XYZ file of C-alpha atoms in Angstrom:
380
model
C -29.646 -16.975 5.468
C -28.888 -18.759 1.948
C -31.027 -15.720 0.040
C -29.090 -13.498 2.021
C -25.998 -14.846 1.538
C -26.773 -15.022 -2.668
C -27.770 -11.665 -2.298
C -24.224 -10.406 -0.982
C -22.359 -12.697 -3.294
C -24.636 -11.499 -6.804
C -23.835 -7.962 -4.673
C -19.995 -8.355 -4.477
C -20.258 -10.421 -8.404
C -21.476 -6.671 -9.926
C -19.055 -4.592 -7.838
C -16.013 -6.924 -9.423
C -17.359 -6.245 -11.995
C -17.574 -2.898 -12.503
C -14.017 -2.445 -11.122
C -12.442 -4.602 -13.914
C -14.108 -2.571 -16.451
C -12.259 0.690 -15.023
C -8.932 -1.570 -14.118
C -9.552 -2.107 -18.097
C -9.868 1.551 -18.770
C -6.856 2.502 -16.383
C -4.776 0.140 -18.424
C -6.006 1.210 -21.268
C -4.731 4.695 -20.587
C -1.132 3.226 -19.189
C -1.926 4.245 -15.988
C -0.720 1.174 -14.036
C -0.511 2.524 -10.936
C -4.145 3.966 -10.352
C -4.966 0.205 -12.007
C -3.060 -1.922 -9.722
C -4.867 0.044 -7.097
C -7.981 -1.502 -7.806
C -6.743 -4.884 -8.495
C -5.647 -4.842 -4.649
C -8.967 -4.584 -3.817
C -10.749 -7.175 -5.476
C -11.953 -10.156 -4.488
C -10.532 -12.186 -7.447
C -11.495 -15.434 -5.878
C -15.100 -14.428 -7.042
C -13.906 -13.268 -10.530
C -14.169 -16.499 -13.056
C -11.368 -14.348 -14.330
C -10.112 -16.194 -18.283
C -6.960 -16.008 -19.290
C -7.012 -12.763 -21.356
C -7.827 -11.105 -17.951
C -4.985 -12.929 -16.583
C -3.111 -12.050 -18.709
C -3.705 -8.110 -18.698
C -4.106 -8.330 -14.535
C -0.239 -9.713 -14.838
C 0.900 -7.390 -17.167
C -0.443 -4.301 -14.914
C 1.431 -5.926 -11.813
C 4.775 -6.157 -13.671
C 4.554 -2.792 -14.629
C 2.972 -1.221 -11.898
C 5.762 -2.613 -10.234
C 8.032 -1.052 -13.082
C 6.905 2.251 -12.042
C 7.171 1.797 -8.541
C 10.832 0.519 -8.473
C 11.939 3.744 -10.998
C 9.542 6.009 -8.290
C 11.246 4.349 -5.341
C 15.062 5.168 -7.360
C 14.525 8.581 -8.345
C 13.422 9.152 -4.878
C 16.207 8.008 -3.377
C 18.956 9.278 -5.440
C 20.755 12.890 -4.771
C 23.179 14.863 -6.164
C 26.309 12.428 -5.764
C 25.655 10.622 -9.054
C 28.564 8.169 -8.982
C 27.939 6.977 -5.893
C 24.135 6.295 -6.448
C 23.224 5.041 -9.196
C 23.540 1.293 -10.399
C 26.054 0.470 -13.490
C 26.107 -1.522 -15.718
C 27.778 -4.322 -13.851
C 24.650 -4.699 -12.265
C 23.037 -3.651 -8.965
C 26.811 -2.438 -7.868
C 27.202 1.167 -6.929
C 30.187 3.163 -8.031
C 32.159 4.414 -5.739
C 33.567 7.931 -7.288
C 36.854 6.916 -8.703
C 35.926 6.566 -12.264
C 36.757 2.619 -11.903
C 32.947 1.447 -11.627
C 31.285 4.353 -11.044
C 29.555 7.195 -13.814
C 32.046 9.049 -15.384
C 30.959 12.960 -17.038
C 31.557 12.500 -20.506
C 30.106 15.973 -21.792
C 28.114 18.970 -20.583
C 26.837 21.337 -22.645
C 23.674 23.071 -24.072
C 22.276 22.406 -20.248
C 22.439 18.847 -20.697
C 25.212 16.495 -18.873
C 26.162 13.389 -19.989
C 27.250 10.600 -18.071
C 28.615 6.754 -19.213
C 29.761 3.737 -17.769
C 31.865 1.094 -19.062
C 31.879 -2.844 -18.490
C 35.231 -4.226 -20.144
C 34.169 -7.535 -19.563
C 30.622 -7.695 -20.721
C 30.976 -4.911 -23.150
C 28.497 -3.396 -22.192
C 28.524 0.758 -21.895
C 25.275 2.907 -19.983
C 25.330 6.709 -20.784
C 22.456 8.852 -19.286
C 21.596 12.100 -20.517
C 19.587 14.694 -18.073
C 18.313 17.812 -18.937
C 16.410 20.752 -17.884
C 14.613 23.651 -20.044
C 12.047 26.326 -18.340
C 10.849 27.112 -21.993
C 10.231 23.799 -22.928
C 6.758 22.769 -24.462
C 6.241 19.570 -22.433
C 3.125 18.161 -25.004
C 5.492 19.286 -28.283
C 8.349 17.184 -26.584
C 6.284 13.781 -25.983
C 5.147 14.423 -29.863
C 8.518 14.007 -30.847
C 9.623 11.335 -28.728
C 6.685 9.298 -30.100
C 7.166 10.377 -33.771
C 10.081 7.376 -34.116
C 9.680 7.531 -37.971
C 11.103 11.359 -38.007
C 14.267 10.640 -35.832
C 16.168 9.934 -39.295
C 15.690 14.227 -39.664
C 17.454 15.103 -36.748
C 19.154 12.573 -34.711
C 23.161 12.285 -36.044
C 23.718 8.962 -37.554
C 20.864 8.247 -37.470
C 19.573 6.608 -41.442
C 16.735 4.765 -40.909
C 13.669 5.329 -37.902
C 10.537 3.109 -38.271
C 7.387 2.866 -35.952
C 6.959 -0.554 -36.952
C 3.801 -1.230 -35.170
C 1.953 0.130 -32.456
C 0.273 -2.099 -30.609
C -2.083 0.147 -28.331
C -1.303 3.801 -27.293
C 1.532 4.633 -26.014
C 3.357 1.535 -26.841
C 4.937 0.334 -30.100
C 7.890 -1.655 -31.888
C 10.552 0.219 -32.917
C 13.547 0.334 -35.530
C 16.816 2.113 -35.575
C 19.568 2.023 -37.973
C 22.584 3.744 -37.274
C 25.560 4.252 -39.729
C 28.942 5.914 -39.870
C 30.076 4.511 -43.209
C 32.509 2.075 -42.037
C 30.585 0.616 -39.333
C 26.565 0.391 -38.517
C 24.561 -1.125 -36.135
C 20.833 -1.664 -36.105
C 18.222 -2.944 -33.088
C 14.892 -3.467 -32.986
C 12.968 -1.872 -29.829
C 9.524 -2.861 -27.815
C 8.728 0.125 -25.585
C 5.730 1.560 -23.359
C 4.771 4.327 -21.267
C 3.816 4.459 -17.924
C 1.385 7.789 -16.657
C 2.622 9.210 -13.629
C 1.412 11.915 -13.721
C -1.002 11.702 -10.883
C 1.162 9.806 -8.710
C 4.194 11.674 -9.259
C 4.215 14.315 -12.022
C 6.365 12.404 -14.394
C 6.000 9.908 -17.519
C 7.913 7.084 -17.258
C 9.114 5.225 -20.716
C 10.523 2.063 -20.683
C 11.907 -0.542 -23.595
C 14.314 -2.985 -24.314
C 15.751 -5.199 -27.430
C 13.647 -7.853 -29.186
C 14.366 -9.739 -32.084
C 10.692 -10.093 -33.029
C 6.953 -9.367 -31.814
C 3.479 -10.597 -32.687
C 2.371 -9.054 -35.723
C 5.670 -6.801 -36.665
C 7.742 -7.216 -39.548
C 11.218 -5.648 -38.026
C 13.625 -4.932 -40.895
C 16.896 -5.784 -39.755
C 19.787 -6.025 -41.837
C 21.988 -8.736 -42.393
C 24.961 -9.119 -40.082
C 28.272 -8.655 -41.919
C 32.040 -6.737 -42.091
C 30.892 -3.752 -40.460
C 27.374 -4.503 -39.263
C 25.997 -6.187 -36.352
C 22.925 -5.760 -34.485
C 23.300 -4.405 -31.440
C 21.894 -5.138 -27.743
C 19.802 -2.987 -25.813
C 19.217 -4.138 -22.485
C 17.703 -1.334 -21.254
C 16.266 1.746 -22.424
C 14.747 3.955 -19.898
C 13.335 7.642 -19.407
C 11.770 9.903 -17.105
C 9.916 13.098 -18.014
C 8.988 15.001 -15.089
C 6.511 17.767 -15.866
C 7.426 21.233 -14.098
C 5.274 23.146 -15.997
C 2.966 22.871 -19.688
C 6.045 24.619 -20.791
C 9.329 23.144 -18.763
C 10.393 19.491 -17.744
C 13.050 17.756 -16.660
C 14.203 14.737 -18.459
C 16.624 11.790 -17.658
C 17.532 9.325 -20.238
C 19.393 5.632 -19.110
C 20.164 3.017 -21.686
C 22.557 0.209 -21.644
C 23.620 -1.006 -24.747
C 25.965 -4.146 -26.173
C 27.151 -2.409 -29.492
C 28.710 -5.718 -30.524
C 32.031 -4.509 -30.774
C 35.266 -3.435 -28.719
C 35.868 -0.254 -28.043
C 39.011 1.433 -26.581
C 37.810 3.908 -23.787
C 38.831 7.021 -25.233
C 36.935 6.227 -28.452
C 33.374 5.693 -26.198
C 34.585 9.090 -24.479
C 34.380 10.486 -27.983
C 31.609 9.236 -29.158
C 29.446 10.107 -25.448
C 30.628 13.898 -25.684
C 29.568 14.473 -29.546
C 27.029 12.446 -30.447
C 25.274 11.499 -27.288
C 25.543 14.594 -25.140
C 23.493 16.579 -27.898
C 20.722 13.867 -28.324
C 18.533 15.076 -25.432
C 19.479 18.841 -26.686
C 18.401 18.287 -29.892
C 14.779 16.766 -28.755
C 14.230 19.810 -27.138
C 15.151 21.723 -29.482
C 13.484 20.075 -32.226
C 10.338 20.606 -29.618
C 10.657 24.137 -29.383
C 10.661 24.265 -33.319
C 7.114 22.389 -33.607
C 5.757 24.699 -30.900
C 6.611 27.311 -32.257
C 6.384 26.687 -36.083
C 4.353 29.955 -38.298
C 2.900 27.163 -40.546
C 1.830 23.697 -38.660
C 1.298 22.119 -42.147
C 4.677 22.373 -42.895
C 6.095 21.616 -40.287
C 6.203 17.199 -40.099
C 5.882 16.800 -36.278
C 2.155 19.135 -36.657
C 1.540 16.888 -39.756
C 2.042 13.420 -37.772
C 0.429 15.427 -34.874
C -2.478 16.095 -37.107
C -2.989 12.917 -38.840
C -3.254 11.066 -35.677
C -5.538 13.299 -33.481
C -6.706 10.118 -32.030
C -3.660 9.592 -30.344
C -2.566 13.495 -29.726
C -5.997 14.798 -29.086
C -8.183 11.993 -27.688
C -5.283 10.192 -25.783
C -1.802 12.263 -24.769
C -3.890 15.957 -24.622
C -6.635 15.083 -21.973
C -3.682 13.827 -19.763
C -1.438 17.397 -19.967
C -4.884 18.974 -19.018
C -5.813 17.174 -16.316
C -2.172 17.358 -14.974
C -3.008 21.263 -15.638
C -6.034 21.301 -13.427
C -4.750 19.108 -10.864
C -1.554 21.795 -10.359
C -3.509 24.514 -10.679
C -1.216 25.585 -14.188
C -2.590 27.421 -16.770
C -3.194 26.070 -20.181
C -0.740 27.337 -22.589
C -2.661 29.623 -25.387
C 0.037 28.504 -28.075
C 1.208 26.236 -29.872
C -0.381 22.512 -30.421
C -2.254 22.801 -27.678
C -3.905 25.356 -27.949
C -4.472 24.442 -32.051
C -5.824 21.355 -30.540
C -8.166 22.806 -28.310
C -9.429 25.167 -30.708
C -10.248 22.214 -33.058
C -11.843 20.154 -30.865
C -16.092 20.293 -30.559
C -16.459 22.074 -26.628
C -13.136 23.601 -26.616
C -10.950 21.050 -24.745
C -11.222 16.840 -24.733
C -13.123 14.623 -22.644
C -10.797 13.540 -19.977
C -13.077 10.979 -18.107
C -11.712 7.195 -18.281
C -13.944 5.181 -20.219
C -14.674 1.368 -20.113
C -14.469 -0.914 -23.409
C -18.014 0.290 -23.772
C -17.248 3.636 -23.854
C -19.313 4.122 -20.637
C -18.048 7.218 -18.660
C -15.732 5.781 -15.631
C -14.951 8.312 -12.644
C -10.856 8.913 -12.649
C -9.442 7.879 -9.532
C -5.413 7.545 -8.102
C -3.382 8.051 -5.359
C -2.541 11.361 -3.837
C -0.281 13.217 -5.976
C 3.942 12.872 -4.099
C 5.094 16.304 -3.555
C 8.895 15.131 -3.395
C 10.210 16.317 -6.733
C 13.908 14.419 -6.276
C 16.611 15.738 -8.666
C 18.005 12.171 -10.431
C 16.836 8.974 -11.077
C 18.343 5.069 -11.023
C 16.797 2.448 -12.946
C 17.341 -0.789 -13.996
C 16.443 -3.794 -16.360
C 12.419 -3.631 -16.930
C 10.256 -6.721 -16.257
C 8.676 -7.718 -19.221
């Protein structure tokens, strides 16, 4: 009975195992959910787990959870915007009258813009959701993650820095924002969550820091006119229709560190933020479609960091490909990607710290493909 009962521990010991190596590997490719899948079914009493383990099992339950509680919101919520989604008061739902609910502060280029207003707090949300059917979904993640070019394109916009990234899909961020008489600056931590099995969407998530291991964030000195501002939230959801449309909803909540009348945020929402989202997708569109990649900067960043574009973010648009049943696009990056990679396409098995091949598994894909989403503060 003892050898027996050795046998089924040493058994169970190996099994543990080999499932943290691929909850490693899951995390490793920000797929939380499929990772938190296999943490509920381990025996961790058996596990002489450290505390780096404990540290990285936590981290997956706080933002598996994440993903779940932005899933379980953007399932829920419908059509009647105002009297859905949370403001920035809190957990409160508005009610439709404009007092505490979403107001529409712009619509155009097929994007609408929303924002909300705490007078007390100071605090203002504004999300921006739009749709394109000719949008390259792989061009548009390359120039959500290409922070450093944002000072091209975004209005305002003076200074963008990727300060540090400290694994794929995750980084440090700085923004510096100026309109002469007044700037603001704030320094970003933000990560990714993949979806895309679960639900068809990538979910990004960040929030304000003042520092971070190992980053040197620039910020400038507070003074007449400058202040840095407060980010409690910074959230978006890119759900993948196609290779070549999306849908994507952008919610951030912000302390700008001053007082604004509410005619002058109406202003501000309907020409400066209501073309952000626009202007992603169109700067998208441009890399896609670009007659010379190495002059274009998005295909240079793309191409200095194939790593990242072509061993990490490519082999998840494919397998989202084969999983739906799409068809690869034969343009644009790629397709360039593709054609410069040894066997024609990358390896999109999940590999442990070894590199030893893991088998991919997650939860059946959801079919419901809800039209908004509500989210909230992220736990960090």
């Amino acid at each position: 009975m003892c050898w027996e009962n050795s046998a089924y521990m040493l058994m169970n010991t190996e099994k543990n195992e080999e499932t943290v190596d691929r909850v490693k590997a899951f995390a490793a490719e920000k797929r939380f959910l499929a990772a938190k899948k296999l943490l509920d079914g381990m025996d961790r009493a058996q596990l002489g787990l450290d505390e780096n383990l404990e540290t990285l099992f936590r981290e997956i339950e706080n933002r598996a959870a994440k993903a779940e509680e932005v899933m379980s919101n953007w399932r829920k919520a419908g059509d009647g915007i105002a009297d859905q989604l949370p403001t920035a008061q809190g957990d409160k739902a508005g009610n439709g009258t404009g007092e505490v609910g979403w107001e529409l502060g712009a619509e155009m280029f097929g994007t609408r813009t929303y924002f909300q207003m705490d007078e007390e707090s100071g605090f203002i949300s504004v999300m921006m959701q739009g749709q394109q059917d000719e949008l390259p979904t792989f061009e548009m993640m390359s120039v959500i993650n290409e922070v450093d070019l944002y000072k091209t394109f975004i209005p305002l916009c003076e200074d963008s820095i990727k300060v540090i990234e400290p694994a794929h899909g995750e980084m440090v961020a700085y923004f510096y924002l100026s309109a002469k008489v007044i700037s603001r600056d704030a320094g970003i931590h933000a990560y990714g969550i993949d979806c895309l099995q679960e639900y068809g969407t990538i979910v990004l998530v960040g929030h304000s820091i003042d520092s971070f291991p190992g980053a040197d964030i620039p910020f400038r000195a507070a003074g007449w006119g400058h202040q840095t501002m407060h980010v409690k939230h910074f959230n978006a959801v890119v759900q993948v229709l196609s290779p070549t449309s999306a849908k994507t909803t952008i919610i951030a909540t912000i302390d700008p560190r001053v007082a604004l009348p509410r005619t002058i945020v109406n202003f501000a929402i309907k020409k400066l933020a209501g073309v952000v989202l626009w202007l992603i997708q169109k700067k998208a569109l441009a890399v896609a479609q670009a007659k010379d990649p190495t002059k274009c900067p998005h295909n240079q960043a793309i191409d200095r960091n194939t790593d990242f574009y072509a061993g990490w973010l490519l082999p998840k648009i494919l397998d989202v490909c084969s999983l739906k049943g799409w068809s690869v696009p034969k343009v644009g990056v790629i397709a360039r990607l593709i054609a410069n990679t040894p066997g024609g396409r990358t390896s999109t098995a999940q590999t442990t710290d070894e590199n030893t091949p893991v088998p991919a598994e997650a939860p059946a894909p959801v079919s419901e493909t809800p039209e908004l989403i509500s989210m909230e503060e992220p736990a960090v």
